[in-house]
Coordinates of C-alpha atoms and ligand atoms in Angstrom, one line a residue:
Chain A
X1 CA 108.2 93.1 109.1
X2 CA 108.4 96.4 106.7
X3 CA 107.1 99.5 107.9
X4 CA 105.4 100.6 104.8
X5 CA 103.1 97.6 105.0
X6 CA 99.9 99.2 105.7
X7 CA 98.1 96.0 107.0
X8 CA 97.7 95.4 110.6
X9 CA 100.1 93.2 112.6
X10 CA 97.0 91.1 113.0
X11 CA 96.1 91.0 109.1
X12 CA 99.7 90.4 108.5
X13 CA 99.6 87.2 111.0
X14 CA 96.3 86.4 109.5
X15 CA 97.1 86.2 105.7
X16 CA 98.4 82.9 104.3
X17 CA 101.9 82.5 104.0
X18 CA 102.5 84.5 107.4
X19 CA 105.6 83.8 109.2
X20 CA 104.3 82.4 112.4
X21 CA 107.8 81.5 114.2
X22 CA 111.1 83.0 113.1
X23 CA 114.5 82.7 114.3
X24 CA 117.0 85.4 113.2
X25 CA 120.8 84.4 114.1
X26 CA 119.9 82.8 117.5
X27 CA 122.8 82.1 119.5
X28 CA 122.9 80.0 122.9
X29 CA 125.7 78.8 125.2
X30 CA 125.9 76.8 128.4
X31 CA 129.0 78.0 130.2
X32 CA 131.4 77.3 127.4
X33 CA 129.6 74.6 125.3
X34 CA 128.1 76.1 122.2
X35 CA 124.7 75.0 121.7
X36 CA 123.3 76.8 118.7
X37 CA 125.1 79.4 116.4
X38 CA 123.3 82.0 114.5
X39 CA 120.7 79.5 113.9
X40 CA 118.0 81.3 111.2
X41 CA 114.5 79.6 110.1
X42 CA 111.1 80.5 109.5
X43 CA 107.9 78.6 109.9
X44 CA 104.9 79.6 107.8
X45 CA 101.5 79.3 109.0
X46 CA 100.0 76.0 108.7
X47 CA 103.2 74.4 107.6
X48 CA 105.5 71.7 109.3
X49 CA 109.0 72.3 110.4
X50 CA 110.7 69.2 111.1
X51 CA 114.0 69.3 112.8
X52 CA 116.4 66.6 112.8
X53 CA 119.6 66.0 114.3
X54 CA 121.8 63.7 116.8
X55 CA 121.0 63.7 120.3
X56 CA 122.2 66.7 122.0
X57 CA 122.4 68.7 118.9
X58 CA 120.2 71.0 120.4
X59 CA 116.7 70.4 119.1
X60 CA 114.9 70.7 122.5
X61 CA 116.9 73.8 123.0
X62 CA 115.3 75.3 120.1
X63 CA 111.4 74.4 121.2
X64 CA 112.4 75.8 124.8
X65 CA 113.6 79.2 123.1
X66 CA 110.3 79.5 121.2
X67 CA 108.1 79.0 124.6
X68 CA 110.5 81.3 126.2
X69 CA 111.3 78.6 129.1
X70 CA 114.9 79.5 128.2
X71 CA 116.5 82.7 127.1
X72 CA 118.8 83.0 124.0
X73 CA 122.3 84.9 124.4
X74 CA 122.0 86.8 121.0
X75 CA 119.6 86.7 118.3
X76 CA 115.8 87.5 117.8
X77 CA 112.7 85.2 118.1
X78 CA 109.6 85.9 116.8
X79 CA 106.6 84.0 117.9
X80 CA 103.2 85.0 116.3
X81 CA 104.5 88.7 115.6
X82 CA 106.0 89.2 119.5
X83 CA 109.6 88.9 120.5
X84 CA 110.0 86.3 123.0
X85 CA 113.6 86.5 123.3
X86 CA 113.9 89.5 126.0
X87 CA 110.1 89.1 127.3
X88 CA 109.5 88.5 131.0
X89 CA 107.3 85.6 132.4
X90 CA 104.6 87.6 132.5
X91 CA 104.2 88.7 129.1
X92 CA 105.2 85.1 128.0
X93 CA 101.8 83.5 129.4
X94 CA 100.2 85.6 126.9
X95 CA 102.3 84.4 124.0
X96 CA 102.1 80.6 125.3
X97 CA 98.5 80.4 125.2
X98 CA 99.1 80.2 121.3
X99 CA 101.5 77.5 121.8
X100 CA 101.1 73.8 122.9
X101 CA 104.4 71.6 123.9
X102 CA 104.5 67.9 123.6
X103 CA 107.6 67.2 125.8
X104 CA 110.2 64.5 125.1
X105 CA 108.8 62.0 127.6
X106 CA 105.3 63.5 127.8
X107 CA 106.2 65.2 131.3
X108 CA 102.5 64.2 132.1
X109 CA 101.2 65.3 135.7
X110 CA 101.5 61.9 137.3
X111 CA 99.4 62.7 140.0
X112 CA 96.6 63.6 138.0
X113 CA 94.2 61.4 136.1
X114 CA 94.2 61.4 132.2
X115 CA 91.1 63.6 132.2
X116 CA 92.8 66.1 134.8
X117 CA 96.0 66.4 132.7
X118 CA 94.2 67.1 129.3
X119 CA 91.8 69.5 130.9
X120 CA 94.5 71.1 133.0
X121 CA 94.8 74.3 131.0
X122 CA 91.0 75.0 130.5
X123 CA 90.5 74.3 134.0
X124 CA 93.1 75.6 136.3
X125 CA 94.0 78.6 133.9
X126 CA 91.0 79.5 131.9
X127 CA 88.9 78.3 134.4
X128 CA 86.3 77.0 132.1
X129 CA 83.2 75.5 134.5
X130 CA 83.3 71.8 134.7
X131 CA 80.9 70.6 132.0
X132 CA 82.7 72.5 129.5
X133 CA 86.1 71.0 130.4
X134 CA 84.6 67.7 130.5
X135 CA 82.9 68.0 127.0
X136 CA 86.2 69.5 125.7
X137 CA 88.4 66.7 127.1
X138 CA 85.9 63.7 126.2
X139 CA 86.0 65.3 122.6
X140 CA 89.6 65.5 122.0
X141 CA 90.3 61.9 123.9
X142 CA 88.0 60.9 121.3
X143 CA 90.4 62.6 118.5
X144 CA 93.5 60.9 119.9
X145 CA 91.1 57.3 120.2
X146 CA 91.8 57.4 124.3
X147 CA 88.2 57.8 125.2
X148 CA 88.1 54.5 127.3
X149 CA 91.3 55.6 129.4
X150 CA 89.5 58.7 130.9
X151 CA 89.7 58.1 134.5
X152 CA 93.1 56.4 134.4
X153 CA 96.7 57.5 135.8
X154 CA 99.3 58.3 133.2
X155 CA 101.4 55.6 135.0
X156 CA 98.8 53.1 133.9
X157 CA 99.4 53.8 130.5
X158 CA 101.7 52.4 127.9
X159 CA 104.2 54.5 126.2
X160 CA 102.2 55.2 123.1
X161 CA 99.0 55.9 125.1
X162 CA 101.1 58.5 127.5
X163 CA 102.6 60.7 123.9
X164 CA 99.0 60.8 122.7
X165 CA 97.8 62.1 126.0
X166 CA 100.5 64.5 125.9
X167 CA 99.8 65.6 122.5
X168 CA 96.0 65.8 123.7
X169 CA 97.0 68.2 126.7
X170 CA 98.7 70.3 124.2
X171 CA 96.2 70.9 122.0
X172 CA 93.4 71.2 124.6
X173 CA 93.1 75.3 124.5
X174 CA 93.2 75.2 120.7
X175 CA 96.8 76.7 120.0
X176 CA 97.7 77.3 116.7
X177 CA 101.3 76.2 117.0
X178 CA 102.3 72.8 118.2
X179 CA 105.9 71.8 119.0
X180 CA 106.5 68.0 119.2
X181 CA 109.6 67.1 121.0
X182 CA 110.6 63.6 119.8
X183 CA 107.1 62.5 120.1
X184 CA 107.8 59.2 118.6
X185 CA 111.3 58.0 120.1
X186 CA 111.1 54.8 122.1
X187 CA 107.9 53.6 120.5
X188 CA 107.5 50.6 118.1
X189 CA 107.0 51.4 114.8
X190 CA 103.2 50.7 114.7
X191 CA 102.4 52.6 117.7
X192 CA 104.8 55.4 116.6
X193 CA 102.6 55.7 113.3
X194 CA 99.5 56.2 115.3
X195 CA 101.2 59.4 116.9
X196 CA 102.6 60.4 113.3
X197 CA 99.4 60.2 112.2
X198 CA 97.5 62.4 115.3
X199 CA 100.5 65.0 114.2
X200 CA 99.4 64.9 110.5
X201 CA 95.5 65.2 111.5
X202 CA 95.9 68.1 113.7
X203 CA 97.8 70.0 110.9
X204 CA 95.5 69.4 108.1
X205 CA 92.1 69.1 109.9
X206 CA 92.7 71.7 112.7
X207 CA 95.0 73.8 111.0
X208 CA 97.7 74.3 113.4
X209 CA 101.2 75.3 112.4
X210 CA 103.9 72.5 114.0
X211 CA 107.3 71.9 114.5
X212 CA 108.3 68.5 115.1
X213 CA 111.5 67.3 116.4
X214 CA 112.7 64.0 115.7
X215 CA 116.1 61.8 114.9
X216 CA 113.7 59.2 113.7
X217 CA 113.8 59.8 109.7
X218 CA 110.9 57.2 109.4
X219 CA 108.3 59.2 111.0
X220 CA 109.5 62.7 109.9
X221 CA 109.4 61.3 106.1
X222 CA 105.7 59.9 107.2
X223 CA 104.6 63.1 108.6
X224 CA 105.9 65.1 105.6
X225 CA 104.5 62.7 103.0
X226 CA 101.0 62.0 104.4
X227 CA 97.8 64.1 104.9
X228 CA 94.6 63.8 106.4
X229 CA 91.3 64.5 105.1
X230 CA 87.6 64.0 106.1
X231 CA 85.5 61.5 103.9
X232 CA 81.7 60.6 105.1
X233 CA 82.1 61.2 108.7
X234 CA 85.7 59.5 109.1
X235 CA 89.2 60.6 108.7
X236 CA 91.4 59.4 105.9
X237 CA 95.3 59.2 106.0
X238 CA 96.6 59.7 102.4
X239 CA 99.6 60.2 100.5
X240 CA 100.1 63.6 100.0
X241 CA 100.3 65.5 96.7
X242 CA 104.0 67.2 95.7
X243 CA 102.7 70.8 96.7
X244 CA 101.2 69.5 100.1
X245 CA 104.4 67.6 101.1
X246 CA 106.5 70.7 99.9
X247 CA 105.1 72.4 102.8
X248 CA 106.9 70.1 105.6
X249 CA 110.2 71.6 105.4
X250 CA 113.6 69.8 106.9
X251 CA 116.3 71.4 108.7
X252 CA 119.1 69.4 109.9
X253 CA 121.1 70.6 113.3
X254 CA 124.8 69.6 113.4
X255 CA 127.4 71.5 115.6
X256 CA 125.1 74.3 116.5
X257 CA 124.4 75.3 112.8
X258 CA 122.0 74.4 110.2
X259 CA 123.6 72.2 107.8
X260 CA 120.5 71.5 105.5
X261 CA 117.3 73.0 105.1
X262 CA 114.9 71.8 102.5
X263 CA 112.2 69.5 101.7
X264 CA 111.9 65.8 101.6
X265 CA 112.7 64.9 98.3
X266 CA 115.8 67.2 98.5
X267 CA 116.9 65.6 101.5
X268 CA 116.6 62.3 100.2
X269 CA 118.7 63.1 97.1
X270 CA 121.3 65.3 99.3
X271 CA 125.0 63.9 98.6
X272 CA 126.3 65.1 101.9
X273 CA 128.2 62.6 103.5
X274 CA 127.0 63.3 106.9
X275 CA 123.5 63.7 105.8
X276 CA 124.0 60.3 104.2
X277 CA 125.4 58.5 107.6
X278 CA 122.4 60.2 108.9
X279 CA 119.9 58.8 106.2
X280 CA 121.4 55.4 106.0
Chain B
X1 CA 143.4 76.4 146.2
X2 CA 142.4 80.0 146.0
X3 CA 140.2 79.6 142.9
X4 CA 138.3 76.6 144.2
X5 CA 137.5 79.0 147.2
X6 CA 136.5 81.6 144.6
X7 CA 134.4 78.9 142.8
X8 CA 132.6 78.2 146.0
X9 CA 131.8 81.6 147.1
X10 CA 130.3 82.6 143.6
X11 CA 128.2 78.9 144.1
X12 CA 127.3 80.2 147.3
X13 CA 126.2 83.7 146.5
X14 CA 124.3 82.5 143.6
X15 CA 122.3 80.1 145.9
X16 CA 121.4 82.7 148.4
X17 CA 120.4 84.9 145.5
X18 CA 118.1 82.6 143.9
X19 CA 116.8 81.5 147.4
X20 CA 115.5 85.3 148.1
X21 CA 114.2 85.6 144.3
X22 CA 112.1 82.7 145.1
X23 CA 111.1 84.0 148.5
X24 CA 110.2 87.5 147.0
X25 CA 108.4 85.7 144.1
X26 CA 106.6 83.9 146.6
X27 CA 105.5 86.7 148.7
X28 CA 104.2 88.5 145.6
X29 CA 102.3 85.1 145.0
X30 CA 100.4 85.3 148.0
X31 CA 99.0 88.9 147.6
X32 CA 98.3 88.8 144.0
X33 CA 96.5 86.7 141.7
X34 CA 95.8 84.0 140.5
X35 CA 95.6 81.5 143.8
X36 CA 95.1 78.1 143.7
X37 CA 92.7 77.2 146.2
X38 CA 92.6 73.5 146.2
X39 CA 96.2 73.0 145.9
X40 CA 96.0 75.3 149.4
X41 CA 93.7 72.9 150.7
X42 CA 95.6 69.7 149.8
X43 CA 98.7 71.4 151.3
X44 CA 97.0 72.1 154.7
X45 CA 96.1 69.0 154.7
X46 CA 99.1 66.8 153.8
X47 CA 101.9 69.3 156.1
X48 CA 99.4 69.5 159.0
X49 CA 97.1 66.5 159.3
X50 CA 100.1 64.3 157.6
X51 CA 102.4 65.3 160.3
X52 CA 100.0 64.9 163.2
X53 CA 101.1 61.5 164.2
X54 CA 104.8 61.9 163.9
X55 CA 104.6 65.2 166.1
X56 CA 102.2 63.6 168.7
X57 CA 104.9 60.7 169.4
X58 CA 107.7 62.8 169.5
X59 CA 106.1 64.9 172.0
X60 CA 105.0 62.4 174.2
X61 CA 108.0 60.8 174.5
X62 CA 110.2 63.9 174.9
X63 CA 108.2 65.1 177.5
X64 CA 108.0 61.5 179.1
X65 CA 111.8 61.5 178.9
X66 CA 112.1 65.1 180.4
X67 CA 110.2 64.1 183.4
X68 CA 112.1 60.6 183.9
X69 CA 115.7 62.6 183.5
X70 CA 114.7 65.7 185.5
X71 CA 113.2 63.7 188.3
X72 CA 116.3 62.0 189.2
X73 CA 118.4 65.5 189.3
X74 CA 115.5 67.3 191.3
X75 CA 115.6 64.4 193.9
X76 CA 119.3 65.8 194.8
X77 CA 117.7 68.8 195.9
X78 CA 114.5 67.6 197.3
X79 CA 113.0 69.4 194.9
X80 CA 110.9 66.1 193.0
X81 CA 107.3 68.2 193.0
X82 CA 108.8 71.0 190.6
X83 CA 109.3 68.3 188.1
X84 CA 106.3 69.9 186.1
X85 CA 107.9 73.4 186.0
X86 CA 111.0 71.8 184.1
X87 CA 108.9 69.9 181.9
X88 CA 106.4 72.8 180.9
X89 CA 109.5 75.4 180.7
X90 CA 111.6 73.1 178.5
X91 CA 108.9 72.0 176.6
X92 CA 107.1 75.3 175.8
X93 CA 110.0 77.5 175.0
X94 CA 112.7 75.0 173.1
X95 CA 111.9 71.3 172.7
X96 CA 108.4 71.8 171.4
X97 CA 109.3 74.1 168.8
X98 CA 112.6 72.5 167.8
X99 CA 111.7 69.0 167.9
X100 CA 108.3 69.7 165.9
X101 CA 110.5 71.8 163.4
X102 CA 113.1 68.8 163.3
X103 CA 110.4 66.2 162.3
X104 CA 108.8 68.5 160.0
X105 CA 112.3 69.1 158.1
X106 CA 112.7 65.4 157.7
X107 CA 108.8 64.5 156.8
X108 CA 107.9 67.8 155.1
X109 CA 111.2 69.3 154.0
X110 CA 112.3 66.0 152.3
X111 CA 109.0 65.4 150.9
X112 CA 108.7 68.9 149.1
X113 CA 112.4 68.6 147.6
X114 CA 111.6 64.9 146.2
X115 CA 108.3 66.0 144.9
X116 CA 109.5 69.0 143.1
X117 CA 112.7 67.4 142.1
X118 CA 111.1 64.7 140.3
X119 CA 108.8 67.0 138.6
X120 CA 111.5 69.3 137.6
X121 CA 113.5 66.3 136.1
X122 CA 110.6 64.7 134.5
X123 CA 109.9 68.5 132.7
X124 CA 106.7 68.6 134.7
X125 CA 107.5 72.2 135.7
X126 CA 108.8 73.4 132.1
X127 CA 105.1 71.7 131.2
X128 CA 103.4 73.7 133.8
X129 CA 105.1 76.9 132.3
X130 CA 104.1 76.1 128.9
X131 CA 100.5 75.5 129.5
X132 CA 100.5 79.1 131.2
X133 CA 101.1 78.3 134.9
X134 CA 103.6 80.0 137.3
X135 CA 105.0 77.1 139.2
X136 CA 106.1 79.5 142.3
X137 CA 102.1 80.1 142.5
X138 CA 100.9 76.9 141.9
X139 CA 103.2 74.7 143.7
X140 CA 105.3 77.1 146.5
X141 CA 102.8 79.2 148.0
X142 CA 100.5 76.7 148.9
X143 CA 103.5 75.2 150.5
X144 CA 104.8 77.8 152.3
X145 CA 101.3 79.1 153.7
X146 CA 100.6 75.6 154.8
X147 CA 104.0 75.1 156.5
X148 CA 104.4 78.5 157.8
X149 CA 100.8 78.2 159.5
X150 CA 100.6 74.6 160.8
X151 CA 104.0 74.3 162.2
X152 CA 102.7 76.5 165.1
X153 CA 99.7 74.6 165.5
X154 CA 101.8 71.1 165.3
X155 CA 104.1 72.8 167.8
X156 CA 101.0 73.4 170.5
X157 CA 99.9 70.1 170.0
X158 CA 103.5 68.8 170.6
X159 CA 103.6 70.8 174.0
X160 CA 100.7 70.0 174.9
X161 CA 101.3 65.8 174.7
X162 CA 104.7 66.6 176.1
X163 CA 103.3 68.1 179.6
X164 CA 100.9 65.0 179.4
X165 CA 103.7 62.7 178.9
X166 CA 105.8 64.2 181.9
X167 CA 102.2 63.8 184.0
X168 CA 102.2 60.4 183.4
X169 CA 105.7 59.9 184.2
X170 CA 105.2 62.1 187.1
X171 CA 102.3 60.8 188.6
X172 CA 103.2 57.0 187.7
X173 CA 107.1 56.7 188.5
X174 CA 107.9 59.5 190.4
X175 CA 105.0 59.5 192.7
X176 CA 104.2 63.2 192.1
X177 CA 100.6 64.0 192.9
X178 CA 98.4 64.9 190.2
X179 CA 97.5 68.5 191.0
X180 CA 100.9 69.2 192.3
X181 CA 102.5 68.4 188.8
X182 CA 99.6 70.4 187.4
X183 CA 100.3 73.9 189.5
X184 CA 104.0 73.3 189.0
X185 CA 103.6 73.2 185.1
X186 CA 101.4 76.5 185.3
X187 CA 104.0 78.2 187.9
X188 CA 107.1 77.4 185.7
X189 CA 106.1 79.6 182.9
X190 CA 106.5 83.4 182.7
X191 CA 104.1 85.3 180.6
X192 CA 106.6 85.7 177.6
X193 CA 107.1 82.1 177.6
X194 CA 104.1 80.8 175.4
X195 CA 104.6 83.9 173.2
X196 CA 108.2 82.7 172.3
X197 CA 107.2 79.1 171.9
X198 CA 104.3 80.2 169.6
X199 CA 106.2 83.1 167.3
X200 CA 109.7 81.0 166.8
X201 CA 107.4 78.3 164.9
X202 CA 106.3 80.6 162.2
X203 CA 109.8 81.3 161.2
X204 CA 110.9 77.6 161.5
X205 CA 108.2 76.2 159.3
X206 CA 108.7 79.0 156.6
X207 CA 112.5 78.1 156.5
X208 CA 111.6 74.5 156.3
X209 CA 109.4 74.8 153.5
X210 CA 111.0 77.4 151.6
X211 CA 114.2 75.9 151.9
X212 CA 112.8 72.4 150.4
X213 CA 111.1 74.2 147.7
X214 CA 113.9 76.0 146.6
X215 CA 116.3 72.7 146.6
X216 CA 113.7 70.9 144.9
X217 CA 113.1 73.8 141.8
X218 CA 117.0 73.4 141.5
X219 CA 117.4 69.7 141.0
X220 CA 119.3 69.0 137.8
X221 CA 120.4 65.2 136.9
X222 CA 117.8 62.7 136.9
X223 CA 116.9 60.4 139.6
X224 CA 120.5 60.6 141.2
X225 CA 119.9 64.4 141.2
X226 CA 116.4 64.1 143.0
X227 CA 118.1 61.7 145.7
X228 CA 120.5 64.2 146.2
X229 CA 118.5 67.1 146.7
X230 CA 116.2 65.3 149.0
X231 CA 119.3 64.6 151.2
X232 CA 120.3 68.4 150.7
X233 CA 117.1 69.5 151.8
X234 CA 116.9 67.8 155.1
X235 CA 120.5 68.7 156.0
X236 CA 120.0 72.6 155.2
X237 CA 116.4 72.6 156.8
X238 CA 117.8 71.0 159.9
X239 CA 120.8 73.4 160.1
X240 CA 118.8 76.0 159.3
X241 CA 115.9 75.2 162.1
X242 CA 118.7 75.4 164.7
X243 CA 120.1 78.6 163.4
X244 CA 116.9 80.2 163.1
X245 CA 115.8 79.1 166.5
X246 CA 119.2 80.4 168.2
X247 CA 118.9 84.0 166.2
X248 CA 114.8 84.4 166.7
X249 CA 115.5 83.3 170.7
X250 CA 118.4 85.8 170.9
X251 CA 115.8 88.3 169.2
X252 CA 112.8 87.7 171.4
X253 CA 115.1 88.1 174.6
X254 CA 115.9 91.4 173.7
X255 CA 112.3 92.3 172.8
X256 CA 110.4 90.8 175.5
X257 CA 112.4 90.0 178.5
Ligands
ADP1 N1 120.6 73.1 131.5 C1 121.8 72.9 130.8 N2 123.0 72.9 131.1 C2 124.2 72.9 130.5 N3 123.9 72.0 129.1 C3 122.7 71.7 128.6 C4 121.7 71.9 129.7 N4 120.6 71.3 128.8 C5 120.9 71.4 127.7 N5 122.1 71.0 127.8 C6 123.2 71.0 126.8 O1 122.7 71.2 125.4 C7 122.8 70.3 124.6 C8 121.5 70.3 123.6 O2 120.4 69.7 124.4 P1 119.2 69.5 123.8 O3 118.6 70.5 123.0 O4 118.3 68.8 124.8 O5 119.6 68.3 122.7 P2 118.7 67.2 121.9 O6 117.3 67.6 122.1 O7 119.2 67.6 120.2 O8 119.0 65.9 122.1 C9 123.3 69.1 125.1 O9 124.6 68.6 124.7 C10 123.1 69.3 126.6 O10 124.3 68.4 127.1
MG2 MG1 115.8 66.5 122.9

């Protein structure tokens, strides 16, 4: 950020169009296997970044670097105006309060009920009183339409329900950035659409910025081209207008490099042979 | 050949380094906030109360077989009434602590490695960190506290039922008078012996649980990895029990006797 900018860091971050996650030439290798080479991108507040790529392309790695679960070998990772690539675990906890992550297989705690999973952070880390936690958990489970399953164990839920519980857990403490790691992989198209709708609703109704990792184009395009709006008490999912769908930007990872970056329309029209095989 | 030895040494050094780092982090987690009290209570229950049955059974049969075997040997010297001495001395100084620890290595060490290992491969440990929880404080500290403090308690239980088992055999099979047995039990002990038997299990319990946690948290490679981790934890913890027992015994001999 330029030094001559008279605004405070908070003001810059609160403004519309502020960068909330930024990768600057990030590289990572395991032993001699290069996963990412100088990957750069920026997520603007309230926008969606959709990361595509074959499996093993390093999509999950990007999310783990944002959370500081792994450390990059080179380059800089900014999250909410803080450099997380050099940060110790203690300081990272502060940055993570504003991040929610939906892990690839959900990663729900299987010894805890749905209620305890969703309320975990509020109860165990933020130490809210029980009735406040319960109220919030019930509110979120209503949002993802799982209220009647509140006292079940994760193992008693279907795959789609587990993903939605994982989303509910990630959003419980109202983070401003949500990271989704293949939220629809392994789900049938109908169930996948319910998960996509949650992602759209969170973005448009709660104003969270999101990064969605997937290799399922159908869901990627669905998220990019739909928006949610409140209408007389309910929520409607509608086709997004041109401007809104430009706010969802696609990134395609291949061999550790960003091989495409742009909105949905541009990706569809691309003539690059690799992209074409991926799209077909 | 040399290269592979080099590789192996490097891996071993790294492993020890990681283990020491985990123990240090756990040490910090014991003296600074936040604490997870509910997890502590749960672990004391799981490790302590949960191991009671197996410890009672091993203690009882060990004491009984000791009495049976030593009864025969002692007969050759016409010293059958001394059977109580042998039972109490061996139980309290060695067999109680070591057998209890070995049973815990099998039950608790493997359980911890399997549990943390599955959490690791299911990314639940990453999820904990993403939700702002330090897995060492939440998972490792309660287990280490429970293991270190419950192992001595279980050892005392084992010693006691062992001596009781010896008494059953001595009175029923060897026809030693009950009073003679109990006097002999007390006479067999120097003042240092109960201390020795009580100090050792703290170290053994710590070794078992910390190894279980370390192996569990280093699990890689899906369900297969969990199976490997579980086996490794039991083997490593059992060897560690015998090694630590030897070194602590050696140390206590120079310090106390
Ligand atoms: N702990 C690890 N050690 C070594 N290689 C790893 C490790 N984790 C992931 N990888 C490798 O990194 C690459 C990228 O992984 P990942 O980001 O999970 O891919 P994606 O999510 O795109 O499928 C994969 O080829 C994987 O084999
Ligand atoms: Mg992945």
